[in-house]
Amino acid sequence: MYSLKEYEDKVLDALKPLLRENGGYLKALKGYAGELASEEALTKFFVNQFPAVLVKVSSAEYEYADQECTRETVTVDLLIVSQSYQDQSEARGGSKGAYTILKDIMEKLKEKTLGLSIRPLKPVRAWELYSTPQVVFWAAQYQLINDCIENV
């Protein structure tokens, strides 16, 4: 059985090539720690941290499969923030905009099992959370399924 933290860490590992220090363009990639909870927290974290992706496990559901196994279905949320000093259109659709980040995330996570004994990750949905004239906040949701965690 894997912990929810392990799932989060494996998703972060799969996205590391998108970090600037690894040849990508993201300035920040980390587990979500309340950065969107308030305007103060948002400002504190995101000053000079655009574009960014934050990752968190948002839910886990369990379904009895048989005497030996329980199926675990985990939802992973990715919070995407991009900015452009030009305008919102560039923050959304530019070379480091939300749409590009979403596309690159899909490429990095497509059919990945993250080195774990799970079904390949599947995208569930993506949607805009909020936007300002220069900053765009999007979210993407992925689902992973572990067909057999041992019953105790």
PDB file of C-alpha atoms in Angstrom:
ATOM      1  CA  MET A   1       0.000   0.000   0.000  1.00  0.00           C
ATOM      2  CA  TYR A   2       1.245   3.431  -0.911  1.00  0.00           C
ATOM      3  CA  SER A   3       0.668   6.533   1.189  1.00  0.00           C
ATOM      4  CA  LEU A   4      -1.117   9.571  -0.226  1.00  0.00           C
ATOM      5  CA  LYS A   5       2.128  11.493   0.257  1.00  0.00           C
ATOM      6  CA  GLU A   6       3.921   8.934  -1.947  1.00  0.00           C
ATOM      7  CA  TYR A   7       1.389   9.530  -4.727  1.00  0.00           C
ATOM      8  CA  GLU A   8       1.855  13.300  -4.446  1.00  0.00           C
ATOM      9  CA  ASP A   9       5.655  12.962  -4.464  1.00  0.00           C
ATOM     10  CA  LYS A  10       5.590  10.679  -7.520  1.00  0.00           C
ATOM     11  CA  VAL A  11       3.480  13.181  -9.474  1.00  0.00           C
ATOM     12  CA  LEU A  12       5.915  15.951  -8.502  1.00  0.00           C
ATOM     13  CA  ASP A  13       8.831  13.760  -9.650  1.00  0.00           C
ATOM     14  CA  ALA A  14       7.147  13.162 -13.030  1.00  0.00           C
ATOM     15  CA  LEU A  15       6.775  16.925 -13.539  1.00  0.00           C
ATOM     16  CA  LYS A  16      10.332  17.894 -12.498  1.00  0.00           C
ATOM     17  CA  PRO A  17      11.549  18.194 -16.115  1.00  0.00           C
ATOM     18  CA  LEU A  18       9.282  21.267 -16.396  1.00  0.00           C
ATOM     19  CA  LEU A  19      11.305  23.127 -13.751  1.00  0.00           C
ATOM     20  CA  ARG A  20      13.588  25.911 -14.975  1.00  0.00           C
ATOM     21  CA  GLU A  21      16.595  24.319 -13.222  1.00  0.00           C
ATOM     22  CA  ASN A  22      16.000  21.158 -15.291  1.00  0.00           C
ATOM     23  CA  GLY A  23      15.691  22.949 -18.631  1.00  0.00           C
ATOM     24  CA  GLY A  24      11.967  23.720 -18.368  1.00  0.00           C
ATOM     25  CA  TYR A  25      10.218  26.989 -17.594  1.00  0.00           C
ATOM     26  CA  LEU A  26       8.433  26.564 -14.230  1.00  0.00           C
ATOM     27  CA  LYS A  27       9.827  28.685 -11.408  1.00  0.00           C
ATOM     28  CA  ALA A  28       7.982  26.670  -8.752  1.00  0.00           C
ATOM     29  CA  LEU A  29       6.783  23.065  -8.486  1.00  0.00           C
ATOM     30  CA  LYS A  30       5.845  21.791  -5.041  1.00  0.00           C
ATOM     31  CA  GLY A  31       3.193  20.237  -2.861  1.00  0.00           C
ATOM     32  CA  TYR A  32       0.318  22.572  -2.060  1.00  0.00           C
ATOM     33  CA  ALA A  33       0.657  24.168   1.391  1.00  0.00           C
ATOM     34  CA  GLY A  34      -2.164  26.704   1.523  1.00  0.00           C
ATOM     35  CA  GLU A  35      -0.729  29.202  -0.976  1.00  0.00           C
ATOM     36  CA  LEU A  36      -4.191  29.976  -2.372  1.00  0.00           C
ATOM     37  CA  ALA A  37      -5.931  30.162   1.016  1.00  0.00           C
ATOM     38  CA  SER A  38      -5.700  33.943   1.373  1.00  0.00           C
ATOM     39  CA  GLU A  39      -4.537  36.951  -0.588  1.00  0.00           C
ATOM     40  CA  GLU A  40      -1.647  37.407   1.844  1.00  0.00           C
ATOM     41  CA  ALA A  41      -0.488  33.793   1.455  1.00  0.00           C
ATOM     42  CA  LEU A  42      -0.873  34.056  -2.303  1.00  0.00           C
ATOM     43  CA  THR A  43       1.167  37.240  -2.523  1.00  0.00           C
ATOM     44  CA  LYS A  44       3.863  35.888  -0.203  1.00  0.00           C
ATOM     45  CA  PHE A  45       4.380  32.704  -2.211  1.00  0.00           C
ATOM     46  CA  PHE A  46       3.928  33.892  -5.753  1.00  0.00           C
ATOM     47  CA  VAL A  47       6.025  37.041  -5.768  1.00  0.00           C
ATOM     48  CA  ASN A  48       8.584  36.132  -8.457  1.00  0.00           C
ATOM     49  CA  GLN A  49       7.374  32.507  -8.558  1.00  0.00           C
ATOM     50  CA  PHE A  50       5.407  32.506 -11.819  1.00  0.00           C
ATOM     51  CA  PRO A  51       4.755  30.229 -13.589  1.00  0.00           C
ATOM     52  CA  ALA A  52       4.060  27.607 -10.941  1.00  0.00           C
ATOM     53  CA  VAL A  53       2.361  24.267 -10.381  1.00  0.00           C
ATOM     54  CA  LEU A  54       1.245  23.088  -6.955  1.00  0.00           C
ATOM     55  CA  VAL A  55       0.220  19.464  -6.369  1.00  0.00           C
ATOM     56  CA  LYS A  56      -2.048  17.915  -3.762  1.00  0.00           C
ATOM     57  CA  VAL A  57      -4.077  14.775  -3.183  1.00  0.00           C
ATOM     58  CA  SER A  58      -7.658  15.957  -2.719  1.00  0.00           C
ATOM     59  CA  SER A  59      -9.466  12.678  -2.097  1.00  0.00           C
ATOM     60  CA  ALA A  60      -9.157   8.924  -1.769  1.00  0.00           C
ATOM     61  CA  GLU A  61     -12.036   6.478  -2.060  1.00  0.00           C
ATOM     62  CA  TYR A  62     -11.998   2.798  -1.142  1.00  0.00           C
ATOM     63  CA  GLU A  63     -14.115  -0.006  -2.558  1.00  0.00           C
ATOM     64  CA  TYR A  64     -14.051  -3.606  -1.387  1.00  0.00           C
ATOM     65  CA  ALA A  65     -12.932  -5.745  -4.338  1.00  0.00           C
ATOM     66  CA  ASP A  66     -12.646  -9.224  -2.807  1.00  0.00           C
ATOM     67  CA  GLN A  67     -11.431 -10.986   0.339  1.00  0.00           C
ATOM     68  CA  GLU A  68      -7.828  -9.990  -0.283  1.00  0.00           C
ATOM     69  CA  CYS A  69      -8.071  -6.565  -1.926  1.00  0.00           C
ATOM     70  CA  THR A  70      -9.632  -3.135  -1.666  1.00  0.00           C
ATOM     71  CA  ARG A  71      -9.559  -0.804  -4.675  1.00  0.00           C
ATOM     72  CA  GLU A  72      -8.195   2.659  -3.950  1.00  0.00           C
ATOM     73  CA  THR A  73      -9.160   5.578  -6.222  1.00  0.00           C
ATOM     74  CA  VAL A  74      -7.138   8.733  -5.595  1.00  0.00           C
ATOM     75  CA  THR A  75      -7.760  12.219  -6.991  1.00  0.00           C
ATOM     76  CA  VAL A  76      -4.727  14.457  -7.491  1.00  0.00           C
ATOM     77  CA  ASP A  77      -5.212  18.183  -8.058  1.00  0.00           C
ATOM     78  CA  LEU A  78      -2.703  20.380  -9.847  1.00  0.00           C
ATOM     79  CA  LEU A  79      -2.979  24.127  -9.306  1.00  0.00           C
ATOM     80  CA  ILE A  80      -1.493  26.112 -12.181  1.00  0.00           C
ATOM     81  CA  VAL A  81      -0.585  29.792 -11.992  1.00  0.00           C
ATOM     82  CA  SER A  82       0.767  31.863 -14.853  1.00  0.00           C
ATOM     83  CA  GLN A  83       1.379  35.562 -15.294  1.00  0.00           C
ATOM     84  CA  SER A  84       2.088  37.977 -18.104  1.00  0.00           C
ATOM     85  CA  TYR A  85       2.900  41.655 -17.810  1.00  0.00           C
ATOM     86  CA  GLN A  86       1.333  42.074 -21.274  1.00  0.00           C
ATOM     87  CA  ASP A  87      -2.216  40.870 -20.631  1.00  0.00           C
ATOM     88  CA  GLN A  88      -4.460  38.027 -19.521  1.00  0.00           C
ATOM     89  CA  SER A  89      -4.539  36.535 -23.014  1.00  0.00           C
ATOM     90  CA  GLU A  90      -0.764  36.018 -22.869  1.00  0.00           C
ATOM     91  CA  ALA A  91      -0.988  34.620 -19.305  1.00  0.00           C
ATOM     92  CA  ARG A  92      -3.536  32.133 -20.568  1.00  0.00           C
ATOM     93  CA  GLY A  93      -2.208  31.232 -24.010  1.00  0.00           C
ATOM     94  CA  GLY A  94       1.427  32.368 -24.209  1.00  0.00           C
ATOM     95  CA  SER A  95       4.529  30.186 -24.317  1.00  0.00           C
ATOM     96  CA  LYS A  96       4.534  29.940 -20.502  1.00  0.00           C
ATOM     97  CA  GLY A  97       0.781  30.399 -20.144  1.00  0.00           C
ATOM     98  CA  ALA A  98      -1.768  28.176 -18.453  1.00  0.00           C
ATOM     99  CA  TYR A  99      -2.724  26.348 -21.661  1.00  0.00           C
ATOM    100  CA  THR A 100       0.899  25.477 -22.406  1.00  0.00           C
ATOM    101  CA  ILE A 101       1.439  24.289 -18.829  1.00  0.00           C
ATOM    102  CA  LEU A 102      -1.706  22.133 -19.023  1.00  0.00           C
ATOM    103  CA  LYS A 103      -0.540  20.592 -22.313  1.00  0.00           C
ATOM    104  CA  ASP A 104       2.930  19.889 -20.924  1.00  0.00           C
ATOM    105  CA  ILE A 105       1.488  18.338 -17.748  1.00  0.00           C
ATOM    106  CA  MET A 106      -0.683  16.066 -19.892  1.00  0.00           C
ATOM    107  CA  GLU A 107       2.366  14.968 -21.873  1.00  0.00           C
ATOM    108  CA  LYS A 108       4.387  14.254 -18.716  1.00  0.00           C
ATOM    109  CA  LEU A 109       1.588  12.308 -16.982  1.00  0.00           C
ATOM    110  CA  LYS A 110       0.005  10.548 -19.983  1.00  0.00           C
ATOM    111  CA  GLU A 111      -0.348   6.826 -19.287  1.00  0.00           C
ATOM    112  CA  LYS A 112       2.200   7.011 -16.443  1.00  0.00           C
ATOM    113  CA  THR A 113       2.143   4.565 -13.544  1.00  0.00           C
ATOM    114  CA  LEU A 114       4.805   6.631 -11.756  1.00  0.00           C
ATOM    115  CA  GLY A 115       6.881   3.515 -11.081  1.00  0.00           C
ATOM    116  CA  LEU A 116       4.091   2.125  -8.879  1.00  0.00           C
ATOM    117  CA  SER A 117       1.811  -0.900  -9.218  1.00  0.00           C
ATOM    118  CA  ILE A 118      -1.203   1.203 -10.221  1.00  0.00           C
ATOM    119  CA  ARG A 119      -3.250   1.810 -13.345  1.00  0.00           C
ATOM    120  CA  PRO A 120      -1.962   4.613 -15.595  1.00  0.00           C
ATOM    121  CA  LEU A 121      -2.932   8.129 -14.500  1.00  0.00           C
ATOM    122  CA  LYS A 122      -5.992   9.531 -16.236  1.00  0.00           C
ATOM    123  CA  PRO A 123      -6.900  13.189 -16.651  1.00  0.00           C
ATOM    124  CA  VAL A 124     -10.368  13.957 -15.292  1.00  0.00           C
ATOM    125  CA  ARG A 125     -10.871  17.657 -15.987  1.00  0.00           C
ATOM    126  CA  ALA A 126      -9.265  21.091 -16.159  1.00  0.00           C
ATOM    127  CA  TRP A 127     -10.883  24.436 -15.388  1.00  0.00           C
ATOM    128  CA  GLU A 128     -10.135  28.075 -14.666  1.00  0.00           C
ATOM    129  CA  LEU A 129     -10.243  28.939 -10.969  1.00  0.00           C
ATOM    130  CA  TYR A 130      -9.713  32.694 -11.157  1.00  0.00           C
ATOM    131  CA  SER A 131      -8.054  35.375 -13.209  1.00  0.00           C
ATOM    132  CA  THR A 132      -6.924  38.966 -12.952  1.00  0.00           C
ATOM    133  CA  PRO A 133      -5.811  41.222 -15.818  1.00  0.00           C
ATOM    134  CA  GLN A 134      -2.297  39.681 -15.671  1.00  0.00           C
ATOM    135  CA  VAL A 135      -2.569  36.426 -13.683  1.00  0.00           C
ATOM    136  CA  VAL A 136      -4.455  33.226 -14.493  1.00  0.00           C
ATOM    137  CA  PHE A 137      -5.206  30.389 -12.047  1.00  0.00           C
ATOM    138  CA  TRP A 138      -6.201  27.026 -13.454  1.00  0.00           C
ATOM    139  CA  ALA A 139      -6.685  23.580 -11.946  1.00  0.00           C
ATOM    140  CA  ALA A 140      -6.318  20.125 -13.426  1.00  0.00           C
ATOM    141  CA  GLN A 141      -7.501  16.911 -11.859  1.00  0.00           C
ATOM    142  CA  TYR A 142      -6.069  13.441 -12.355  1.00  0.00           C
ATOM    143  CA  GLN A 143      -7.198  10.076 -11.092  1.00  0.00           C
ATOM    144  CA  LEU A 144      -5.089   7.077 -10.201  1.00  0.00           C
ATOM    145  CA  ILE A 145      -6.356   3.646  -9.262  1.00  0.00           C
ATOM    146  CA  ASN A 146      -4.601   1.040  -7.171  1.00  0.00           C
ATOM    147  CA  ASP A 147      -6.593  -2.132  -7.813  1.00  0.00           C
ATOM    148  CA  CYS A 148      -5.351  -3.979  -4.776  1.00  0.00           C
ATOM    149  CA  ILE A 149      -4.383  -2.663  -1.413  1.00  0.00           C
ATOM    150  CA  GLU A 150      -4.334  -5.558   1.003  1.00  0.00           C
ATOM    151  CA  ASN A 151      -7.296  -5.951   3.339  1.00  0.00           C
ATOM    152  CA  VAL A 152      -6.316  -6.085   6.982  1.00  0.00           C
TER     153      VAL A 152
END
